[in-house]
């Protein structure tokens, strides 16, 4: 049997893991400066949580979940993490903590989709949620943090699209309007859209099918969909958000057809894309989801958040290679080499040695191949005197140093 990683999953190998670590480190710094605290929730939850929390008219719940039964319980590998975070928020009474409450997470998500470039079945998201603020300054803050993060990582060709999809009240009228607009051409839409037409017509705007997208672009349909429909309070919220973004010098484009894949969004929705990616060009998606906490059994709590696809960031992030090893110890005396290695590691030096004690020539070859910046020779003389020979593997220069001086020589 020839074992392979399951379709739609990928090993993250040591040769690329440094990019992940780099992005994770940068993100953590930025998020913690803005007072977001990390939360880690289980990778599986009750299936019902996603059916309620993501919405049973979404592709995610209808087609993409990994669900399994166990002792009459139905469990599902998380396809996203907002539902899990909200569940934890309610379960641990976090609404009683000082508001706003800011949380972030990272980890694997699972969706049964057709694997293709930029789309996997196990993929990773980094995301944040801000609870307790109804004011659009919260929407602006989360957008600012997303842009800052992508910028710090060095991503280019970014574009931010925003929209306001109204609140549960005004959206009903919008849904009717979408239905009226497309009814004359309804038979030409895909099977999924026919179901969406009945269950949640807004989601037709998110259809990936090219034929449906072309139909939506027809002037007679587009003009109806793009016309303003939201109520006064929603308009004010949107206007204020635009003001905040202008003050923060964040450029945006308004996309009237932007809706998100999840049912619980209201008012602000946004997406960040990169021109450097192919068809799957979205790196970050998010928005406001004021009704969700209450829907899942908590007290009414406004909330806004986003999630980024890590794999898509990784393909765009151009950073140089891994950190090289500092020192490779060459010695016939494996015990002493190991002892010295532990000592150097304790003092903050990354260090390796040859476990075999074989010929110096072979060990030196291994030292150069290891990519180490320096080697330390620990021969008979060095063992007798306690003074080490430090060799710069790039220039070939050698000098005598005491073990205590190594750190100084390497880093200053
Ligand atoms: P799409 O419309 O492309 O399917 P989505 O609405 O399902 O996207 P979200 O649920 O908002 O996406 O997820 C946020 C981000 O997570 C996306 O912008 C993308 O970068 C990433 N993402 C989503 N699904 C996948 C996947 N299957 N593989 C890799 N990354 C993904
Ligand atoms: Mg999707």
Short mmCIF file of C-alpha atoms and ligand atoms in Angstrom, two decimals:
data_model
loop_
_atom_site.label_atom_id
_atom_site.label_comp_id
_atom_site.label_asym_id
_atom_site.label_seq_id
_atom_site.Cartn_x
_atom_site.Cartn_y
_atom_site.Cartn_z
CA UNK A 1 0.00 0.00 0.00
CA UNK A 2 1.29 3.40 -1.02
CA UNK A 3 0.02 5.86 1.57
CA UNK A 4 -0.62 9.44 0.51
CA UNK A 5 -2.07 12.47 2.26
CA UNK A 6 -5.86 12.45 1.66
CA UNK A 7 -7.15 14.35 -1.37
CA UNK A 8 -7.52 18.05 -0.63
CA UNK A 9 -5.03 18.02 2.25
CA UNK A 10 -1.37 19.00 2.28
CA UNK A 11 1.63 18.35 4.47
CA UNK A 12 3.32 21.53 5.59
CA UNK A 13 6.96 20.57 5.31
CA UNK A 14 9.93 21.96 7.26
CA UNK A 15 11.08 23.77 4.11
CA UNK A 16 7.97 25.98 4.16
CA UNK A 17 6.91 25.97 7.78
CA UNK A 18 9.07 29.02 8.46
CA UNK A 19 6.71 31.10 6.29
CA UNK A 20 3.78 29.94 8.42
CA UNK A 21 5.67 30.77 11.58
CA UNK A 22 6.62 34.16 10.21
CA UNK A 23 3.01 35.05 9.39
CA UNK A 24 1.72 33.65 12.69
CA UNK A 25 4.30 35.63 14.63
CA UNK A 26 3.55 38.90 12.80
CA UNK A 27 -0.19 38.39 13.21
CA UNK A 28 0.07 37.63 16.90
CA UNK A 29 2.04 40.81 17.44
CA UNK A 30 -0.41 42.98 15.58
CA UNK A 31 -3.46 41.37 17.20
CA UNK A 32 -2.11 41.53 20.71
CA UNK A 33 -1.20 45.20 20.33
CA UNK A 34 -4.86 45.82 19.54
CA UNK A 35 -5.85 43.83 22.67
CA UNK A 36 -7.17 40.69 20.93
CA UNK A 37 -6.72 37.53 22.99
CA UNK A 38 -6.23 34.14 21.44
CA UNK A 39 -8.93 31.50 21.87
CA UNK A 40 -8.60 27.82 20.93
CA UNK A 41 -11.80 25.87 20.48
CA UNK A 42 -12.29 22.20 19.48
CA UNK A 43 -11.97 21.18 15.83
CA UNK A 44 -15.33 19.43 16.07
CA UNK A 45 -18.62 20.67 17.43
CA UNK A 46 -22.24 19.57 17.51
CA UNK A 47 -23.53 19.52 13.91
CA UNK A 48 -26.54 21.54 15.05
CA UNK A 49 -24.23 24.45 15.99
CA UNK A 50 -23.17 24.89 12.36
CA UNK A 51 -26.65 24.29 10.98
CA UNK A 52 -27.90 27.14 13.19
CA UNK A 53 -24.78 29.28 13.28
CA UNK A 54 -23.63 29.15 9.67
CA UNK A 55 -27.11 28.70 8.25
CA UNK A 56 -28.79 25.76 6.58
CA UNK A 57 -29.21 27.52 3.26
CA UNK A 58 -25.43 27.87 2.80
CA UNK A 59 -23.18 25.71 0.64
CA UNK A 60 -21.05 25.10 3.69
CA UNK A 61 -23.86 23.39 5.62
CA UNK A 62 -25.58 21.82 2.64
CA UNK A 63 -22.65 20.36 0.79
CA UNK A 64 -19.34 20.87 2.51
CA UNK A 65 -19.49 19.47 6.04
CA UNK A 66 -17.59 16.48 7.36
CA UNK A 67 -20.20 15.01 9.67
CA UNK A 68 -20.02 11.83 11.69
CA UNK A 69 -22.29 10.08 14.14
CA UNK A 70 -21.09 8.93 17.51
CA UNK A 71 -23.35 7.35 20.15
CA UNK A 72 -26.41 8.98 18.59
CA UNK A 73 -24.72 12.35 18.56
CA UNK A 74 -24.00 14.12 15.33
CA UNK A 75 -20.64 15.89 15.26
CA UNK A 76 -19.01 17.95 12.50
CA UNK A 77 -15.44 19.00 11.81
CA UNK A 78 -15.53 22.78 11.94
CA UNK A 79 -15.89 24.36 8.49
CA UNK A 80 -15.24 27.80 10.01
CA UNK A 81 -14.68 29.09 13.51
CA UNK A 82 -17.10 31.92 14.23
CA UNK A 83 -19.83 29.51 15.36
CA UNK A 84 -17.38 27.76 17.71
CA UNK A 85 -16.09 31.02 19.15
CA UNK A 86 -19.63 32.29 19.74
CA UNK A 87 -20.55 28.98 21.38
CA UNK A 88 -17.56 29.37 23.73
CA UNK A 89 -18.42 33.06 24.32
CA UNK A 90 -21.89 32.08 25.53
CA UNK A 91 -20.83 28.90 27.38
CA UNK A 92 -18.24 30.77 29.45
CA UNK A 93 -20.41 33.83 30.08
CA UNK A 94 -17.93 36.09 28.30
CA UNK A 95 -20.67 38.69 27.79
CA UNK A 96 -20.14 39.48 31.47
CA UNK A 97 -16.51 40.42 30.84
CA UNK A 98 -15.65 44.06 30.16
CA UNK A 99 -16.84 45.09 26.72
CA UNK A 100 -15.63 45.13 24.00
CA UNK A 101 -14.37 41.58 24.06
CA UNK A 102 -11.80 40.84 21.38
CA UNK A 103 -10.77 37.33 20.41
CA UNK A 104 -8.61 35.82 17.69
CA UNK A 105 -7.88 32.27 16.55
CA UNK A 106 -5.95 30.24 14.05
CA UNK A 107 -6.25 26.63 13.03
CA UNK A 108 -7.43 24.05 10.54
CA UNK A 109 -10.92 24.15 9.01
CA UNK A 110 -12.57 21.37 7.00
CA UNK A 111 -14.83 21.66 3.98
CA UNK A 112 -15.72 18.95 1.52
CA UNK A 113 -15.10 20.95 -1.66
CA UNK A 114 -13.63 20.15 -5.05
CA UNK A 115 -9.88 20.56 -4.48
CA UNK A 116 -8.23 23.02 -6.86
CA UNK A 117 -5.60 25.75 -6.69
CA UNK A 118 -6.35 27.80 -3.58
CA UNK A 119 -9.07 25.44 -2.41
CA UNK A 120 -8.42 22.53 -0.08
CA UNK A 121 -10.49 20.23 2.11
CA UNK A 122 -8.35 20.89 5.13
CA UNK A 123 -7.16 24.48 5.10
CA UNK A 124 -6.20 27.00 7.75
CA UNK A 125 -7.76 30.22 8.82
CA UNK A 126 -6.63 33.05 10.98
CA UNK A 127 -9.54 35.09 12.25
CA UNK A 128 -10.79 37.56 14.80
CA UNK A 129 -14.10 38.49 16.41
CA UNK A 130 -14.98 41.72 18.21
CA UNK A 131 -18.02 41.50 20.51
CA UNK A 132 -20.09 44.26 22.09
CA UNK A 133 -19.77 47.29 19.80
CA UNK A 134 -22.62 48.36 17.55
CA UNK A 135 -20.83 51.45 16.30
CA UNK A 136 -19.11 51.22 12.88
CA UNK A 137 -15.79 52.16 14.50
CA UNK A 138 -15.59 48.45 15.34
CA UNK A 139 -16.09 47.51 11.68
CA UNK A 140 -13.36 50.01 10.78
CA UNK A 141 -11.00 48.61 13.41
CA UNK A 142 -11.28 45.02 12.21
CA UNK A 143 -10.84 46.10 8.59
CA UNK A 144 -7.83 48.22 9.53
CA UNK A 145 -6.22 45.30 11.34
CA UNK A 146 -6.77 42.98 8.36
CA UNK A 147 -5.24 45.49 5.94
CA UNK A 148 -2.34 46.19 8.30
CA UNK A 149 -1.62 42.51 8.69
CA UNK A 150 -1.66 41.83 4.95
CA UNK A 151 0.48 44.87 4.36
CA UNK A 152 3.06 43.86 7.00
CA UNK A 153 3.31 40.41 5.48
CA UNK A 154 4.16 42.22 2.24
CA UNK A 155 1.15 41.30 0.10
CA UNK A 156 0.63 43.33 -3.03
CA UNK A 157 -2.28 44.02 -5.35
CA UNK A 158 -4.77 44.12 -2.49
CA UNK A 159 -8.24 45.48 -2.92
CA UNK A 160 -10.92 45.97 -0.27
CA UNK A 161 -14.56 45.66 -1.25
CA UNK A 162 -17.30 46.65 1.14
CA UNK A 163 -21.08 46.49 1.13
CA UNK A 164 -24.00 46.86 3.50
CA UNK A 165 -26.55 44.07 3.22
CA UNK A 166 -29.02 45.69 5.60
CA UNK A 167 -30.55 44.36 8.77
CA UNK A 168 -33.11 41.54 9.10
CA UNK A 169 -35.89 44.14 8.71
CA UNK A 170 -34.85 45.93 5.53
CA UNK A 171 -33.32 42.85 3.98
CA UNK A 172 -36.72 41.22 3.56
CA UNK A 173 -37.69 43.88 1.10
CA UNK A 174 -34.36 43.41 -0.66
CA UNK A 175 -34.90 39.66 -0.93
CA UNK A 176 -38.28 40.28 -2.57
CA UNK A 177 -36.68 42.74 -4.90
CA UNK A 178 -33.99 40.25 -5.96
CA UNK A 179 -36.70 37.67 -6.58
CA UNK A 180 -38.68 40.06 -8.74
CA UNK A 181 -35.55 40.99 -10.68
CA UNK A 182 -34.57 37.46 -11.60
CA UNK A 183 -37.99 35.81 -11.84
CA UNK A 184 -38.29 36.44 -15.62
CA UNK A 185 -35.02 34.54 -16.20
CA UNK A 186 -35.34 32.06 -13.39
CA UNK A 187 -35.20 28.89 -15.54
CA UNK A 188 -31.80 29.94 -16.84
CA UNK A 189 -30.21 29.94 -13.36
CA UNK A 190 -28.45 26.83 -11.97
CA UNK A 191 -30.17 24.20 -9.81
CA UNK A 192 -28.59 25.58 -6.64
CA UNK A 193 -29.91 29.05 -7.37
CA UNK A 194 -33.42 27.67 -7.82
CA UNK A 195 -33.21 26.38 -4.24
CA UNK A 196 -31.66 29.66 -3.07
CA UNK A 197 -34.52 31.50 -4.77
CA UNK A 198 -36.89 29.86 -2.29
CA UNK A 199 -34.67 29.66 0.78
CA UNK A 200 -32.37 32.69 0.68
CA UNK A 201 -32.34 34.72 -2.55
CA UNK A 202 -29.48 36.93 -1.34
CA UNK A 203 -27.14 33.99 -1.73
CA UNK A 204 -27.79 33.92 -5.48
CA UNK A 205 -25.49 36.94 -5.65
CA UNK A 206 -22.67 34.74 -4.33
CA UNK A 207 -23.13 31.98 -6.92
CA UNK A 208 -19.84 30.93 -8.54
CA UNK A 209 -21.54 29.55 -11.68
CA UNK A 210 -20.49 31.61 -14.67
CA UNK A 211 -23.90 31.49 -16.33
CA UNK A 212 -25.57 32.82 -13.19
CA UNK A 213 -22.97 35.56 -12.88
CA UNK A 214 -23.61 36.65 -16.46
CA UNK A 215 -27.35 36.71 -15.86
CA UNK A 216 -26.87 38.87 -12.76
CA UNK A 217 -24.81 41.29 -14.84
CA UNK A 218 -27.68 41.89 -17.31
CA UNK A 219 -28.62 45.57 -17.06
CA UNK A 220 -32.30 44.88 -16.30
CA UNK A 221 -31.33 42.66 -13.36
CA UNK A 222 -28.25 44.55 -12.22
CA UNK A 223 -30.01 47.91 -12.02
CA UNK A 224 -32.62 46.53 -9.63
CA UNK A 225 -30.11 44.68 -7.47
CA UNK A 226 -27.73 47.64 -7.27
CA UNK A 227 -30.37 50.21 -6.33
CA UNK A 228 -30.34 51.33 -2.70
CA UNK A 229 -32.70 49.38 -0.47
CA UNK A 230 -31.40 49.60 3.09
CA UNK A 231 -33.22 51.45 5.89
CA UNK A 232 -32.15 54.76 7.46
CA UNK A 233 -30.20 53.31 10.42
CA UNK A 234 -28.35 50.96 8.05
CA UNK A 235 -27.55 53.81 5.67
CA UNK A 236 -26.16 55.85 8.58
CA UNK A 237 -24.05 52.89 9.69
CA UNK A 238 -22.63 52.51 6.18
CA UNK A 239 -21.95 56.24 5.77
CA UNK A 240 -20.15 56.36 9.11
CA UNK A 241 -18.07 53.32 8.23
CA UNK A 242 -16.97 55.02 5.01
CA UNK A 243 -16.02 58.10 7.03
CA UNK A 244 -13.97 56.03 9.45
CA UNK A 245 -12.18 54.30 6.59
CA UNK A 246 -11.40 57.64 4.96
CA UNK A 247 -9.98 58.96 8.22
CA UNK A 248 -7.77 55.86 8.43
CA UNK A 249 -6.69 56.33 4.78
CA UNK A 250 -8.02 52.93 3.84
CA UNK A 251 -9.07 52.71 0.22
CA UNK A 252 -12.18 50.72 -0.62
CA UNK A 253 -14.51 49.89 -3.46
CA UNK A 254 -18.24 49.51 -2.92
CA UNK A 255 -19.55 46.29 -4.42
CA UNK A 256 -23.33 46.16 -4.27
CA UNK A 257 -23.36 42.46 -5.09
CA UNK A 258 -21.04 41.47 -2.28
CA UNK A 259 -22.73 39.07 0.14
CA UNK A 260 -20.94 36.54 2.29
CA UNK A 261 -21.26 32.78 2.26
CA UNK A 262 -22.71 32.63 5.75
CA UNK A 263 -26.32 33.42 6.63
CA UNK A 264 -25.84 35.36 9.83
CA UNK A 265 -24.23 38.52 8.48
CA UNK A 266 -26.01 41.88 8.69
CA UNK A 267 -25.03 45.38 7.64
CA UNK A 268 -21.29 45.49 6.88
CA UNK A 269 -19.76 42.77 4.74
CA UNK A 270 -16.31 42.98 3.18
CA UNK A 271 -13.78 40.99 1.25
CA UNK A 272 -10.11 41.56 0.53
CA UNK A 273 -8.77 40.15 -2.72
CA UNK A 274 -5.37 40.10 -4.34
CA UNK A 275 -4.69 40.51 -8.04
CA UNK A 276 -1.71 38.19 -7.57
CA UNK A 277 -3.95 35.17 -6.97
CA UNK A 278 -5.80 33.24 -9.67
CA UNK A 279 -9.51 32.46 -9.67
CA UNK A 280 -9.67 31.95 -5.90
CA UNK A 281 -8.51 35.47 -5.22
CA UNK A 282 -10.12 36.21 -1.83
CA UNK A 283 -7.66 36.29 1.06
CA UNK A 284 -9.98 37.65 3.74
CA UNK A 285 -13.73 37.75 4.22
CA UNK A 286 -15.77 39.15 7.05
CA UNK A 287 -18.53 41.34 8.32
CA UNK A 288 -20.95 42.16 11.06
CA UNK A 289 -23.13 39.45 12.54
CA UNK A 290 -25.22 41.14 15.23
CA UNK A 291 -28.00 38.48 15.37
CA UNK A 292 -25.73 35.46 15.87
CA UNK A 293 -25.02 35.47 19.62
CA UNK A 294 -28.73 35.65 20.37
CA UNK A 295 -29.53 33.05 17.71
CA UNK A 296 -27.18 30.63 19.47
CA UNK A 297 -28.78 31.23 22.87
CA UNK A 298 -26.81 34.17 24.29
CA UNK A 299 -27.88 37.70 25.16
CA UNK A 300 -28.18 40.15 22.23
CA UNK A 301 -24.57 41.13 21.47
CA UNK A 302 -23.40 43.03 18.41
CA UNK A 303 -20.33 41.48 16.78
CA UNK A 304 -18.04 41.85 13.81
CA UNK A 305 -15.14 39.75 12.56
CA UNK A 306 -13.20 38.23 9.68
CA UNK A 307 -11.26 35.16 8.61
CA UNK A 308 -8.25 34.87 6.33
CA UNK A 309 -7.19 31.86 4.32
CA UNK A 310 -3.65 31.06 5.43
CA UNK A 311 -2.74 28.94 2.39
CA UNK A 312 -3.54 31.87 0.11
CA UNK A 313 -1.37 34.18 2.22
CA UNK A 314 1.46 31.69 2.09
CA UNK A 315 1.48 31.57 -1.72
CA UNK A 316 1.70 35.36 -1.79
CA UNK A 317 4.25 35.84 0.96
CA UNK A 318 7.77 36.23 -0.37
CA UNK A 319 10.21 35.96 2.48
CA UNK A 320 13.67 34.52 2.51
CA UNK A 321 14.54 31.07 3.76
CA UNK A 322 14.63 29.51 7.16
CA UNK A 323 16.94 30.69 9.92
CA UNK A 324 20.30 28.95 9.47
CA UNK A 325 21.80 26.87 12.24
CA UNK A 326 24.40 28.84 14.24
CA UNK A 327 26.90 26.14 15.07
CA UNK A 328 27.81 22.59 14.06
CA UNK A 329 30.19 20.84 16.48
CA UNK A 330 32.80 18.52 15.01
CA UNK A 331 34.36 16.02 17.43
CA UNK A 332 35.37 12.38 17.90
CA UNK A 333 34.14 12.57 21.47
CA UNK A 334 30.36 12.37 21.09
CA UNK A 335 29.76 12.71 24.82
CA UNK A 336 31.69 15.96 25.10
CA UNK A 337 30.21 17.25 21.84
CA UNK A 338 26.72 16.62 23.15
CA UNK A 339 27.54 18.24 26.48
CA UNK A 340 28.85 21.34 24.70
CA UNK A 341 25.83 21.39 22.40
CA UNK A 342 23.46 21.47 25.40
CA UNK A 343 25.51 24.24 26.97
CA UNK A 344 25.48 26.37 23.81
CA UNK A 345 21.75 25.81 23.29
CA UNK A 346 21.17 26.94 26.87
CA UNK A 347 22.96 30.17 26.08
CA UNK A 348 20.68 30.85 23.10
CA UNK A 349 22.75 29.39 20.26
CA UNK A 350 21.15 26.95 17.82
CA UNK A 351 23.47 24.01 17.66
CA UNK A 352 23.90 20.52 16.21
CA UNK A 353 26.67 17.91 16.28
CA UNK A 354 27.53 14.72 14.45
CA UNK A 355 26.21 11.72 16.39
CA UNK A 356 28.74 9.28 14.90
CA UNK A 357 32.14 10.52 16.08
CA UNK A 358 33.52 9.53 12.64
CA UNK A 359 36.40 11.12 10.68
CA UNK A 360 36.79 14.91 10.93
CA UNK A 361 36.67 15.29 7.14
CA UNK A 362 33.26 13.63 6.93
CA UNK A 363 31.96 15.60 9.87
CA UNK A 364 33.16 18.90 8.37
CA UNK A 365 31.40 18.01 5.13
CA UNK A 366 28.23 17.46 7.12
CA UNK A 367 28.77 20.76 8.92
CA UNK A 368 28.85 22.68 5.62
CA UNK A 369 25.82 20.79 4.30
CA UNK A 370 23.89 21.63 7.46
CA UNK A 371 23.91 25.28 6.40
CA UNK A 372 25.44 26.25 9.78
CA UNK A 373 27.22 29.60 9.90
CA UNK A 374 30.04 28.28 12.13
CA UNK A 375 31.60 25.02 13.16
CA UNK A 376 33.33 24.37 16.44
CA UNK A 377 36.19 21.92 16.43
CA UNK A 378 36.47 19.88 19.57
CA UNK A 379 39.60 17.79 19.05
CA UNK A 380 42.13 16.32 21.50
CA UNK A 381 43.80 19.66 22.07
CA UNK A 382 40.58 21.57 22.61
CA UNK A 383 39.39 18.94 25.08
CA UNK A 384 42.66 19.22 26.98
CA UNK A 385 42.84 23.03 27.11
CA UNK A 386 39.11 23.79 27.17
CA UNK A 387 39.69 26.40 24.42
CA UNK A 388 37.58 25.83 21.30
CA UNK A 389 38.35 26.40 17.63
CA UNK A 390 35.59 28.43 16.01
CA UNK A 391 35.47 28.32 12.23
CA UNK A 392 33.42 30.65 10.06
CA UNK A 393 32.04 28.29 7.42
CA UNK A 394 31.44 31.10 4.97
CA UNK A 395 34.90 32.70 5.03
CA UNK A 396 36.94 29.78 6.35
CA UNK A 397 38.49 31.98 9.08
CA UNK A 398 39.39 30.25 12.33
CA UNK A 399 40.04 31.51 15.82
CA UNK A 400 40.46 30.23 19.36
CA UNK A 401 37.69 31.07 21.80
CA UNK A 402 36.59 29.99 25.26
CA UNK A 403 33.08 28.43 25.49
CA UNK A 404 31.90 31.60 27.27
CA UNK A 405 32.98 33.78 24.33
CA UNK A 406 31.09 31.85 21.62
CA UNK A 407 27.83 33.78 21.96
CA UNK A 408 29.62 37.12 21.78
CA UNK A 409 31.57 36.05 18.67
CA UNK A 410 28.45 34.81 16.90
CA UNK A 411 26.14 37.71 17.50
CA UNK A 412 28.30 40.79 17.82
P1 LIG B 1 -15.55 31.21 -1.43
O1 LIG B 1 -16.69 32.07 -1.84
O2 LIG B 1 -14.27 31.42 -2.20
O3 LIG B 1 -15.90 29.76 -1.30
P2 LIG B 1 -16.04 31.54 1.31
O4 LIG B 1 -17.12 32.55 1.34
O5 LIG B 1 -16.41 30.12 1.42
O6 LIG B 1 -15.16 31.73 0.01
P3 LIG B 1 -15.08 32.25 3.89
O7 LIG B 1 -15.91 31.22 4.50
O8 LIG B 1 -15.43 33.67 4.08
O9 LIG B 1 -14.92 31.93 2.33
O10 LIG B 1 -13.57 32.05 4.32
C1 LIG B 1 -12.64 33.13 4.47
C2 LIG B 1 -11.37 32.84 3.71
O11 LIG B 1 -10.92 31.51 3.92
C3 LIG B 1 -11.52 32.93 2.21
O12 LIG B 1 -11.42 34.26 1.79
C4 LIG B 1 -10.36 32.10 1.72
O13 LIG B 1 -9.15 32.86 1.76
C5 LIG B 1 -10.27 31.01 2.75
N1 LIG B 1 -10.90 29.77 2.29
C6 LIG B 1 -12.22 29.45 2.30
N2 LIG B 1 -12.42 28.21 1.83
C7 LIG B 1 -11.18 27.71 1.55
C8 LIG B 1 -10.70 26.45 1.04
N3 LIG B 1 -11.52 25.45 0.77
N4 LIG B 1 -9.36 26.30 0.87
C9 LIG B 1 -8.50 27.31 1.16
N5 LIG B 1 -8.89 28.50 1.63
C10 LIG B 1 -10.21 28.71 1.84
MG1 LIG B 2 -16.71 28.53 0.04
#
